[in-house]
């Protein structure tokens, strides 16, 4: 072929270790070569260890996380024809340093994205693809000076912990548990900062499910600006003005520039052992129509957020087996993490492809451990790097991994509950099990959802002091707000109007304003900014 150099058999042998078994179909050599050219990390002269082989070697390190680098190389080359040289561990380290983390990051960005088709069961709610993001702060890296300088120390009860921890934040498709985007770094930045880095990957065809850590007004406005819908749990301490009470018990409110709907519900589960476990949920959503999206239906839908936790279970415990990462410097850790995420996405892609060959089969019935072990078998045997040809002349898109998954499908999802695991418990006794959950996994026989309507506001003049507050101060503060009810005021402005100076008196009035806000007398519009709540905000219930 014109323009393509023809390698002799001796030279082409150096590329033979460039594979990861059947997953090479998901991560083909043409894609790897294109990314190496794009990132300018291809070797300038042909080496015994080409850059393409280095990319697949990094992926194989994640596939065989429980063994050392030299043994991983043996698994890559054990099933190859002929004799392949065995490089030293230093040569393998130099290979990783030469390619760096950028090709692995670009490879993940190419493979990342929704995996399910519109007709795949469990992928969509009405017209939206359900997605969720959450953080994982329990990935440990080697306790080395360069890693500590990047990630900092891990705090423990007494001094510092054993290993620095890495914060991983992913945007996950809940139906398939495939990854759409990811970000990671020091835990000190917090989940909210990493979540905002993933917002640009949202689209107007997505419905975001979020935990209580993601109810920030700024984050919700950024999500809405991307055209995505959201259903996010918020903290119980927040108080929202009730603008319209809906027939299903939910109500409309306004936060900043967003018109939202609030659903407050108590969920109680009854188990086969007679236990009754319950909790209260407060959900914020952009789905404001109670006719098309009843409250009880959205409460059921919010449970899908836990699929991202199952994704972390596969990544953290099935792939890594709870082990510490290999690399002792930030560049190596970054490369290793992008390699793990790429490998995870490739496995999920093979699993979803296999499940979709059976109409009506939910992707969550595919076993990640089954797919992982089948992928390891193809690496050791060096088989399946190209699709096999069927008897009728077509291509076998299921392959060895898909066949193993389909032969060992998990049973349909069944409702059950057990105690929540404390990752760093301070006691070996079960004193932390405050809600008396059963210690073992127990089937659920019935789930009761009760939507709680807010109580109508009682008539209250601005000069009426709270029942258990300081009447004199409330009288003065309410007069300040009543002078211009539509204008929010900061705690600093209130303190200035009251003639308060000094840090301690200012902290006192700030604390009092927060208390009145929690009692429903003031509406908190922004940090340390409040507005008077008046009965005129109430709107009668519309007709069904």
Coordinates of C-alpha atoms in Angstrom, one line a residue:
X1 CA 0.0 0.0 0.0
X2 CA 1.4 3.4 -1.0
X3 CA 2.7 5.5 1.9
X4 CA 2.7 2.7 4.5
X5 CA 6.1 1.1 5.3
X6 CA 6.2 -2.6 5.1
X7 CA 8.0 -4.1 8.2
X8 CA 10.0 -7.2 8.0
X9 CA 8.9 -10.1 10.2
X10 CA 11.7 -9.4 12.7
X11 CA 10.7 -5.8 13.1
X12 CA 7.0 -6.5 13.3
X13 CA 7.5 -8.9 16.2
X14 CA 8.1 -5.9 18.5
X15 CA 4.5 -4.9 18.1
X16 CA 3.1 -8.3 19.0
X17 CA 2.7 -7.5 22.7
X18 CA 0.6 -4.5 21.7
X19 CA -2.8 -6.1 22.6
X20 CA -5.2 -6.7 25.5
X21 CA -6.9 -9.8 24.2
X22 CA -10.4 -9.4 23.0
X23 CA -10.7 -5.9 24.4
X24 CA -8.3 -4.9 21.6
X25 CA -11.5 -4.8 19.5
X26 CA -12.7 -1.9 21.7
X27 CA -9.3 -0.3 21.8
X28 CA -8.0 -1.0 18.3
X29 CA -4.3 -0.4 17.3
X30 CA -5.4 2.2 14.7
X31 CA -7.0 4.3 17.5
X32 CA -3.9 4.0 19.7
X33 CA -1.6 5.0 16.8
X34 CA -3.8 8.0 16.0
X35 CA -3.7 9.2 19.6
X36 CA 0.1 8.7 19.8
X37 CA 0.4 10.9 16.7
X38 CA -2.0 13.5 18.1
X39 CA -0.2 13.7 21.4
X40 CA 3.3 13.5 19.7
X41 CA 4.4 10.6 21.9
X42 CA 5.2 8.1 19.1
X43 CA 8.8 6.8 19.1
X44 CA 11.2 8.6 16.7
X45 CA 12.9 5.3 15.8
X46 CA 11.7 1.8 16.1
X47 CA 12.5 0.4 19.5
X48 CA 12.2 -3.0 21.1
X49 CA 9.4 -1.4 23.2
X50 CA 7.3 0.8 20.8
X51 CA 4.9 3.4 22.3
X52 CA 1.9 1.5 21.1
X53 CA 3.0 -1.5 23.2
X54 CA 3.4 0.9 26.1
X55 CA -0.2 2.0 25.9
X56 CA -1.5 -1.6 26.0
X57 CA 1.0 -2.4 28.8
X58 CA -0.5 0.3 30.9
X59 CA -4.0 -1.1 30.3
X60 CA -2.8 -4.6 31.1
X61 CA -1.4 -3.2 34.4
X62 CA -5.0 -2.4 35.4
X63 CA -6.3 -5.7 34.1
X64 CA -3.8 -7.6 36.3
X65 CA -3.6 -5.2 39.3
X66 CA -2.7 -8.0 41.7
X67 CA 0.7 -8.9 40.1
X68 CA 3.9 -7.1 39.4
X69 CA 5.0 -5.4 36.1
X70 CA 7.3 -8.3 35.0
X71 CA 4.5 -10.9 35.5
X72 CA 2.1 -8.6 33.6
X73 CA 4.5 -8.6 30.7
X74 CA 4.7 -12.4 30.8
X75 CA 0.9 -12.6 30.6
X76 CA 0.9 -10.3 27.6
X77 CA 3.5 -12.4 25.7
X78 CA 2.7 -15.9 27.0
X79 CA 0.2 -16.7 24.2
X80 CA 2.1 -15.1 21.4
X81 CA 3.8 -17.2 18.7
X82 CA 7.6 -17.4 18.7
X83 CA 9.9 -15.9 21.3
X84 CA 9.4 -12.3 22.5
X85 CA 12.1 -10.6 24.5
X86 CA 11.6 -10.1 28.2
X87 CA 12.5 -6.5 29.2
X88 CA 13.7 -5.6 32.7
X89 CA 11.4 -3.8 35.1
X90 CA 13.5 -0.6 34.6
X91 CA 12.9 -0.8 30.8
X92 CA 9.1 -1.1 31.5
X93 CA 9.2 1.9 33.8
X94 CA 11.1 3.9 31.2
X95 CA 8.5 2.9 28.6
X96 CA 5.7 4.3 30.9
X97 CA 7.7 7.5 31.4
X98 CA 8.2 7.9 27.7
X99 CA 4.5 7.9 26.7
X100 CA 3.4 9.8 29.8
X101 CA -0.3 10.3 30.9
X102 CA -1.6 12.3 28.0
X103 CA -2.2 9.4 25.6
X104 CA -4.1 7.5 28.3
X105 CA -6.3 10.6 29.0
X106 CA -7.1 11.1 25.3
X107 CA -7.9 7.4 24.9
X108 CA -10.4 7.6 27.8
X109 CA -12.0 10.7 26.4
X110 CA -12.5 9.0 23.0
X111 CA -14.1 5.9 24.6
X112 CA -16.1 7.7 27.3
X113 CA -19.7 8.4 26.6
X114 CA -23.2 6.8 26.9
X115 CA -23.2 3.1 26.0
X116 CA -26.9 2.2 25.9
X117 CA -29.2 2.5 22.9
X118 CA -32.5 4.4 23.3
X119 CA -34.3 1.1 23.4
X120 CA -32.0 -0.5 26.0
X121 CA -34.0 -1.2 29.2
X122 CA -33.3 1.0 32.2
X123 CA -31.3 3.6 30.3
X124 CA -34.0 6.4 30.0
X125 CA -36.7 8.0 32.0
X126 CA -39.3 9.3 29.4
X127 CA -37.1 11.1 26.9
X128 CA -34.1 11.7 29.0
X129 CA -31.0 9.5 29.6
X130 CA -30.5 9.2 33.3
X131 CA -27.0 10.0 34.5
X132 CA -25.5 10.6 37.9
X133 CA -22.2 11.9 39.3
X134 CA -20.6 11.1 42.7
X135 CA -17.2 11.1 44.2
X136 CA -14.9 8.4 45.6
X137 CA -12.3 9.5 48.0
X138 CA -11.0 6.1 49.1
X139 CA -8.4 5.3 46.3
X140 CA -5.0 5.1 48.0
X141 CA -1.7 5.8 46.4
X142 CA 1.8 4.9 47.7
X143 CA 3.0 6.9 50.7
X144 CA 5.9 8.7 48.9
X145 CA 7.1 12.3 49.2
X146 CA 6.0 13.3 45.7
X147 CA 2.5 11.9 46.2
X148 CA 2.2 13.5 49.6
X149 CA 3.3 16.8 48.1
X150 CA 0.5 16.6 45.5
X151 CA -2.4 15.0 47.5
X152 CA -1.4 16.0 51.0
X153 CA -1.8 13.9 54.2
X154 CA -4.8 11.8 55.0
X155 CA -6.2 12.7 58.4
X156 CA -7.0 10.0 61.0
X157 CA -8.2 10.1 64.5
X158 CA -4.6 10.4 65.8
X159 CA -2.3 12.3 63.4
X160 CA -2.0 11.4 59.8
X161 CA -3.2 8.3 58.0
X162 CA -1.2 5.6 56.3
X163 CA -1.7 6.4 52.6
X164 CA -2.6 9.6 50.7
X165 CA -6.0 9.5 49.1
X166 CA -7.1 10.4 45.6
X167 CA -10.5 12.0 44.9
X168 CA -12.2 10.5 41.8
X169 CA -15.4 12.1 40.4
X170 CA -17.2 10.5 37.5
X171 CA -20.3 11.2 35.5
X172 CA -22.0 7.9 35.0
X173 CA -24.8 6.6 32.8
X174 CA -27.0 4.8 35.4
X175 CA -28.5 2.3 33.1
X176 CA -25.2 0.8 31.9
X177 CA -22.8 2.2 34.5
X178 CA -20.7 3.4 31.7
X179 CA -18.6 6.5 32.2
X180 CA -19.3 9.8 30.4
X181 CA -16.6 11.9 32.0
X182 CA -14.1 11.8 34.9
X183 CA -11.9 14.0 36.9
X184 CA -9.6 13.3 39.8
X185 CA -7.0 15.0 42.1
X186 CA -6.5 16.0 45.7
X187 CA -9.3 15.4 48.1
X188 CA -8.9 18.9 49.6
X189 CA -10.6 20.4 46.6
X190 CA -13.9 18.8 47.5
X191 CA -16.6 17.0 45.5
X192 CA -18.3 20.1 44.4
X193 CA -15.3 21.5 42.6
X194 CA -14.8 18.3 40.6
X195 CA -18.5 18.1 39.8
X196 CA -18.4 21.5 38.2
X197 CA -15.6 20.3 35.9
X198 CA -18.0 17.6 34.6
X199 CA -21.0 19.8 34.0
X200 CA -19.9 20.7 30.4
X201 CA -20.3 17.0 29.4
X202 CA -24.1 17.2 30.2
X203 CA -26.6 17.6 27.3
X204 CA -30.2 18.5 26.9
X205 CA -31.1 14.9 26.5
X206 CA -29.9 14.0 30.1
X207 CA -31.6 13.8 33.5
X208 CA -29.0 14.3 36.3
X209 CA -29.5 12.4 39.6
X210 CA -27.4 13.9 42.5
X211 CA -26.8 13.4 46.2
X212 CA -27.1 16.0 48.9
X213 CA -23.5 17.2 48.2
X214 CA -24.6 18.7 44.9
X215 CA -27.5 21.0 45.8
X216 CA -25.4 24.1 45.5
X217 CA -27.4 26.9 43.8
X218 CA -24.5 27.8 41.5
X219 CA -24.0 24.2 40.4
X220 CA -27.7 23.7 39.8
X221 CA -27.8 26.9 37.7
X222 CA -24.8 25.6 35.6
X223 CA -26.6 22.3 35.1
X224 CA -29.8 24.0 33.9
X225 CA -27.8 26.3 31.6
X226 CA -26.6 23.2 29.7
X227 CA -30.2 22.3 29.1
X228 CA -30.1 19.2 31.3
X229 CA -32.9 18.3 33.7
X230 CA -32.0 17.3 37.3
X231 CA -33.4 15.5 40.3
X232 CA -31.2 16.3 43.3
X233 CA -31.5 15.5 47.0
X234 CA -31.0 18.6 49.2
X235 CA -30.2 19.1 52.8
X236 CA -33.0 19.1 55.3
X237 CA -31.8 22.4 56.8
X238 CA -32.7 24.3 53.7
X239 CA -36.0 26.2 53.7
X240 CA -37.7 27.2 50.4
X241 CA -40.6 29.6 49.9
X242 CA -43.8 27.7 48.9
X243 CA -45.1 29.4 45.8
X244 CA -47.7 26.8 44.6
X245 CA -48.9 23.7 46.3
X246 CA -49.5 20.9 43.8
X247 CA -52.1 18.1 44.2
X248 CA -49.6 15.4 44.7
X249 CA -48.1 17.1 47.8
X250 CA -45.1 18.6 46.2
X251 CA -44.8 22.4 45.7
X252 CA -43.1 24.9 43.4
X253 CA -40.4 27.3 44.6
X254 CA -37.8 29.5 43.2
X255 CA -34.0 29.4 43.8
X256 CA -32.0 32.2 42.2
X257 CA -33.1 32.3 38.6
X258 CA -34.6 28.7 38.6
X259 CA -38.2 27.8 38.9
X260 CA -38.1 24.4 40.7
X261 CA -40.3 21.8 42.3
X262 CA -39.7 20.4 45.8
X263 CA -40.7 16.9 46.8
X264 CA -40.6 16.0 50.5
X265 CA -41.3 12.3 51.1
X266 CA -40.9 9.7 53.8
X267 CA -39.8 6.3 52.4
X268 CA -40.4 3.2 54.7
X269 CA -39.3 -0.3 53.8
X270 CA -40.6 -3.5 55.4
X271 CA -38.4 -6.5 55.4
X272 CA -39.0 -10.3 55.7
X273 CA -37.7 -10.3 59.3
X274 CA -40.3 -7.7 60.4
X275 CA -38.0 -4.7 60.4
X276 CA -39.3 -1.3 59.3
X277 CA -36.6 1.1 58.1
X278 CA -37.4 4.6 57.0
X279 CA -35.9 7.9 56.0
X280 CA -37.0 11.3 54.8
X281 CA -36.0 12.6 51.4
X282 CA -36.2 16.2 50.0
X283 CA -35.8 16.4 46.3
X284 CA -35.2 19.4 44.0
X285 CA -36.1 19.0 40.4
X286 CA -36.7 20.9 37.2
X287 CA -39.6 18.5 36.3
X288 CA -42.3 20.9 37.5
X289 CA -45.4 19.2 35.9
X290 CA -47.1 16.9 38.5
X291 CA -49.2 15.4 35.8
X292 CA -46.4 13.9 33.7
X293 CA -44.0 13.4 36.6
X294 CA -45.9 12.4 39.8
X295 CA -44.0 12.8 43.0
X296 CA -44.0 9.1 43.9
X297 CA -42.6 8.2 40.5
X298 CA -39.7 10.7 40.9
X299 CA -38.9 9.3 44.4
X300 CA -38.7 5.8 42.8
X301 CA -36.5 7.2 40.0
X302 CA -34.0 8.8 42.5
X303 CA -33.0 5.3 43.7
X304 CA -31.3 4.9 40.3
X305 CA -28.6 7.3 41.6
X306 CA -27.1 4.3 43.5
X307 CA -25.9 2.8 40.2
X308 CA -22.9 5.1 40.3
X309 CA -22.0 3.4 43.6
X310 CA -22.1 0.1 41.9
X311 CA -19.7 1.5 39.3
X312 CA -17.2 2.5 42.0
X313 CA -17.6 -1.0 43.6
X314 CA -16.5 -2.6 40.3
X315 CA -13.6 -0.1 39.8
X316 CA -12.4 0.1 43.4
X317 CA -12.9 -3.4 44.6
X318 CA -13.2 -5.7 41.6
X319 CA -10.5 -4.2 39.5
X320 CA -8.2 -2.9 42.2
X321 CA -9.3 -5.4 44.9
X322 CA -8.8 -2.6 47.4
X323 CA -5.1 -2.3 46.7
X324 CA -2.9 0.8 46.7
X325 CA -2.0 2.1 43.2
X326 CA 1.5 1.3 41.9
X327 CA 3.0 4.7 41.0
X328 CA 5.2 6.7 43.4
X329 CA 4.9 10.0 41.6
X330 CA 2.0 12.2 40.4
X331 CA 2.7 11.7 36.7
X332 CA 2.6 7.9 37.1
X333 CA -0.5 8.0 39.3
X334 CA -2.3 10.2 36.7
X335 CA -1.3 7.8 33.9
X336 CA -2.4 4.8 35.9
X337 CA -5.8 6.3 36.8
X338 CA -6.6 7.2 33.2
X339 CA -5.5 3.6 32.2
X340 CA -7.9 2.1 34.8
X341 CA -10.8 4.3 33.7
X342 CA -10.1 3.4 30.0
X343 CA -10.0 -0.3 30.9
X344 CA -13.2 -0.1 32.9
X345 CA -15.0 1.7 30.0
X346 CA -13.8 -1.0 27.6
X347 CA -15.1 -3.8 29.8
X348 CA -18.5 -2.0 30.1
X349 CA -18.7 -1.6 26.4
X350 CA -18.2 -5.3 25.8
X351 CA -20.8 -6.2 28.4
X352 CA -23.4 -3.8 27.0
X353 CA -22.8 -5.0 23.5
X354 CA -23.4 -8.6 24.6
X355 CA -26.5 -7.8 26.6
X356 CA -28.1 -5.8 23.8
X357 CA -28.2 -9.0 21.7
X358 CA -31.0 -10.2 24.0
X359 CA -34.0 -8.0 23.6
X360 CA -35.5 -6.9 26.9
X361 CA -32.4 -7.8 29.0
X362 CA -31.4 -5.1 31.5
X363 CA -27.6 -4.2 31.4
X364 CA -27.4 -4.4 35.2
X365 CA -27.8 -8.2 34.9
X366 CA -24.3 -8.5 33.3
X367 CA -21.7 -9.5 35.9
X368 CA -18.6 -7.3 36.0
X369 CA -16.4 -10.0 37.6
X370 CA -17.4 -12.5 34.9
X371 CA -16.4 -10.1 32.2
X372 CA -13.1 -9.3 33.9
X373 CA -12.1 -12.9 34.3
X374 CA -13.0 -13.6 30.7
X375 CA -11.0 -10.7 29.5
X376 CA -8.0 -11.9 31.4
X377 CA -8.3 -15.3 29.8
X378 CA -8.1 -13.7 26.3
X379 CA -5.0 -11.7 27.2
X380 CA -3.2 -14.8 28.5
X381 CA -4.1 -16.8 25.4
X382 CA -3.6 -13.8 23.1
X383 CA -6.9 -14.5 21.3
X384 CA -9.8 -12.4 20.0
X385 CA -7.8 -9.4 19.0
X386 CA -9.9 -9.2 15.8
X387 CA -13.6 -10.2 15.5
X388 CA -14.1 -13.9 14.7
X389 CA -16.0 -14.9 11.5
X390 CA -19.2 -16.8 12.0
X391 CA -20.4 -19.8 9.8
X392 CA -22.7 -17.5 7.8
X393 CA -19.9 -15.1 7.0
X394 CA -20.7 -12.4 9.6
X395 CA -18.7 -11.2 12.5
X396 CA -19.0 -12.5 16.0
X397 CA -19.6 -9.2 17.9
X398 CA -20.3 -11.0 21.2
X399 CA -17.0 -13.0 21.4
X400 CA -15.6 -14.8 24.4
X401 CA -16.3 -12.0 26.9
X402 CA -19.9 -11.6 25.8
X403 CA -20.6 -15.3 25.7
X404 CA -19.3 -15.7 29.3
X405 CA -21.5 -12.7 30.4
X406 CA -24.7 -14.1 28.7
X407 CA -24.1 -17.6 30.2
X408 CA -23.9 -16.2 33.7
X409 CA -26.5 -13.4 33.8
X410 CA -27.4 -12.2 37.3
X411 CA -31.0 -12.6 38.5
X412 CA -33.4 -9.6 38.0
X413 CA -32.9 -6.8 40.5
X414 CA -34.7 -7.6 43.7
X415 CA -35.3 -5.1 46.5
X416 CA -33.2 -5.7 49.6
X417 CA -31.3 -3.7 52.3
X418 CA -28.6 -4.1 54.9
X419 CA -26.4 -1.9 57.1
X420 CA -24.4 0.8 55.5
X421 CA -20.7 0.1 55.7
X422 CA -18.6 2.5 57.6
X423 CA -15.3 2.8 55.7
X424 CA -13.3 4.0 58.7
X425 CA -15.2 3.0 61.8
X426 CA -14.0 4.0 65.2
X427 CA -15.4 0.9 66.9
X428 CA -15.7 -2.7 66.0
X429 CA -19.1 -2.8 67.7
X430 CA -22.3 -1.9 65.9
X431 CA -23.0 1.3 67.8
X432 CA -22.9 3.2 64.5
X433 CA -26.0 1.4 63.1
X434 CA -28.4 4.1 64.3
X435 CA -31.4 3.2 62.2
X436 CA -31.3 -0.5 63.3
X437 CA -30.8 -1.9 59.8
X438 CA -30.4 -5.7 59.6
X439 CA -26.7 -6.7 59.6
X440 CA -27.2 -9.1 56.7
X441 CA -28.8 -8.5 53.3
X442 CA -32.6 -8.8 53.8
X443 CA -35.3 -8.9 51.2
X444 CA -37.8 -6.1 51.2
X445 CA -41.5 -7.1 51.1
X446 CA -43.0 -3.6 50.8
X447 CA -42.0 0.0 50.2
X448 CA -44.3 2.8 51.4
X449 CA -43.8 6.3 50.0
X450 CA -45.6 9.2 51.7
X451 CA -45.3 12.6 50.2
X452 CA -45.5 15.3 52.9
X453 CA -47.2 18.6 52.0
X454 CA -45.9 21.8 53.6
X455 CA -48.0 23.4 56.3
X456 CA -49.8 26.6 55.1
X457 CA -48.1 29.7 56.5
X458 CA -49.8 31.4 59.5
X459 CA -50.6 35.1 59.3
X460 CA -47.6 37.0 60.8
X461 CA -46.8 40.6 60.7
X462 CA -43.2 41.8 60.4
X463 CA -43.3 43.1 64.0
X464 CA -44.4 39.8 65.6
X465 CA -41.4 38.3 67.4
X466 CA -40.7 34.5 67.2
X467 CA -41.9 32.4 70.1
X468 CA -38.5 31.6 71.5
X469 CA -36.4 34.5 70.2
X470 CA -35.3 37.9 71.4
X471 CA -38.3 40.1 70.7
X472 CA -36.4 43.4 70.7
X473 CA -33.8 42.4 68.1
X474 CA -36.4 40.6 65.9
X475 CA -38.6 43.8 66.0
X476 CA -35.7 45.9 64.8
X477 CA -34.6 43.4 62.1
X478 CA -38.1 42.8 60.8
X479 CA -38.6 46.6 60.4
X480 CA -35.4 46.8 58.4
X481 CA -36.6 44.1 56.0
X482 CA -40.2 45.5 55.9
X483 CA -38.9 48.8 54.6
X484 CA -38.1 47.2 51.3
X485 CA -39.5 43.5 51.3
X486 CA -38.3 42.7 47.8
X487 CA -34.6 43.5 48.5
X488 CA -32.4 40.8 50.1
X489 CA -29.9 42.0 52.7
X490 CA -26.7 40.6 53.9
X491 CA -25.8 40.0 57.5
X492 CA -23.2 42.7 57.3
X493 CA -25.8 45.3 56.1
X494 CA -28.1 44.3 59.0
X495 CA -25.3 44.6 61.5
X496 CA -24.5 48.1 60.1
X497 CA -28.1 49.2 60.3
X498 CA -28.3 48.0 63.9
X499 CA -25.0 49.8 64.8
X500 CA -23.3 46.5 65.6
X501 CA -19.5 46.4 65.4
X502 CA -16.8 43.9 66.4
X503 CA -16.4 40.3 65.5
X504 CA -18.3 38.7 68.4
X505 CA -21.4 40.8 68.1
X506 CA -21.4 40.3 64.3
X507 CA -21.1 36.5 64.7
X508 CA -24.0 36.7 67.1
X509 CA -26.3 38.5 64.6
X510 CA -25.2 36.1 61.8
X511 CA -26.1 33.1 64.0
X512 CA -29.5 34.7 64.8
X513 CA -30.3 35.3 61.2
X514 CA -29.5 31.7 60.3
X515 CA -31.8 30.5 63.2
X516 CA -34.7 32.6 62.0
X517 CA -34.1 31.3 58.4
X518 CA -34.4 27.7 59.7
X519 CA -37.6 28.6 61.5
X520 CA -39.1 29.9 58.2
X521 CA -39.2 33.6 59.2
X522 CA -36.5 34.5 56.7
X523 CA -35.6 33.1 53.3
X524 CA -31.9 32.6 52.6
X525 CA -31.3 33.7 49.0
X526 CA -27.4 33.4 49.0
X527 CA -24.7 32.8 51.6
X528 CA -25.3 35.2 54.5
X529 CA -28.0 37.0 52.5
X530 CA -31.7 36.9 53.6
X531 CA -35.1 38.1 52.6
X532 CA -38.3 38.4 54.7
X533 CA -40.9 35.6 54.2
X534 CA -44.4 37.0 53.9
X535 CA -47.8 35.2 53.6
X536 CA -48.3 36.7 50.1
X537 CA -46.0 34.1 48.6
X538 CA -48.7 31.4 49.0
X539 CA -50.6 30.4 45.9
X540 CA -53.7 28.2 46.0
X541 CA -53.5 24.7 44.7
X542 CA -54.3 24.4 41.0
X543 CA -56.9 22.0 39.7
X544 CA -55.6 18.6 38.7

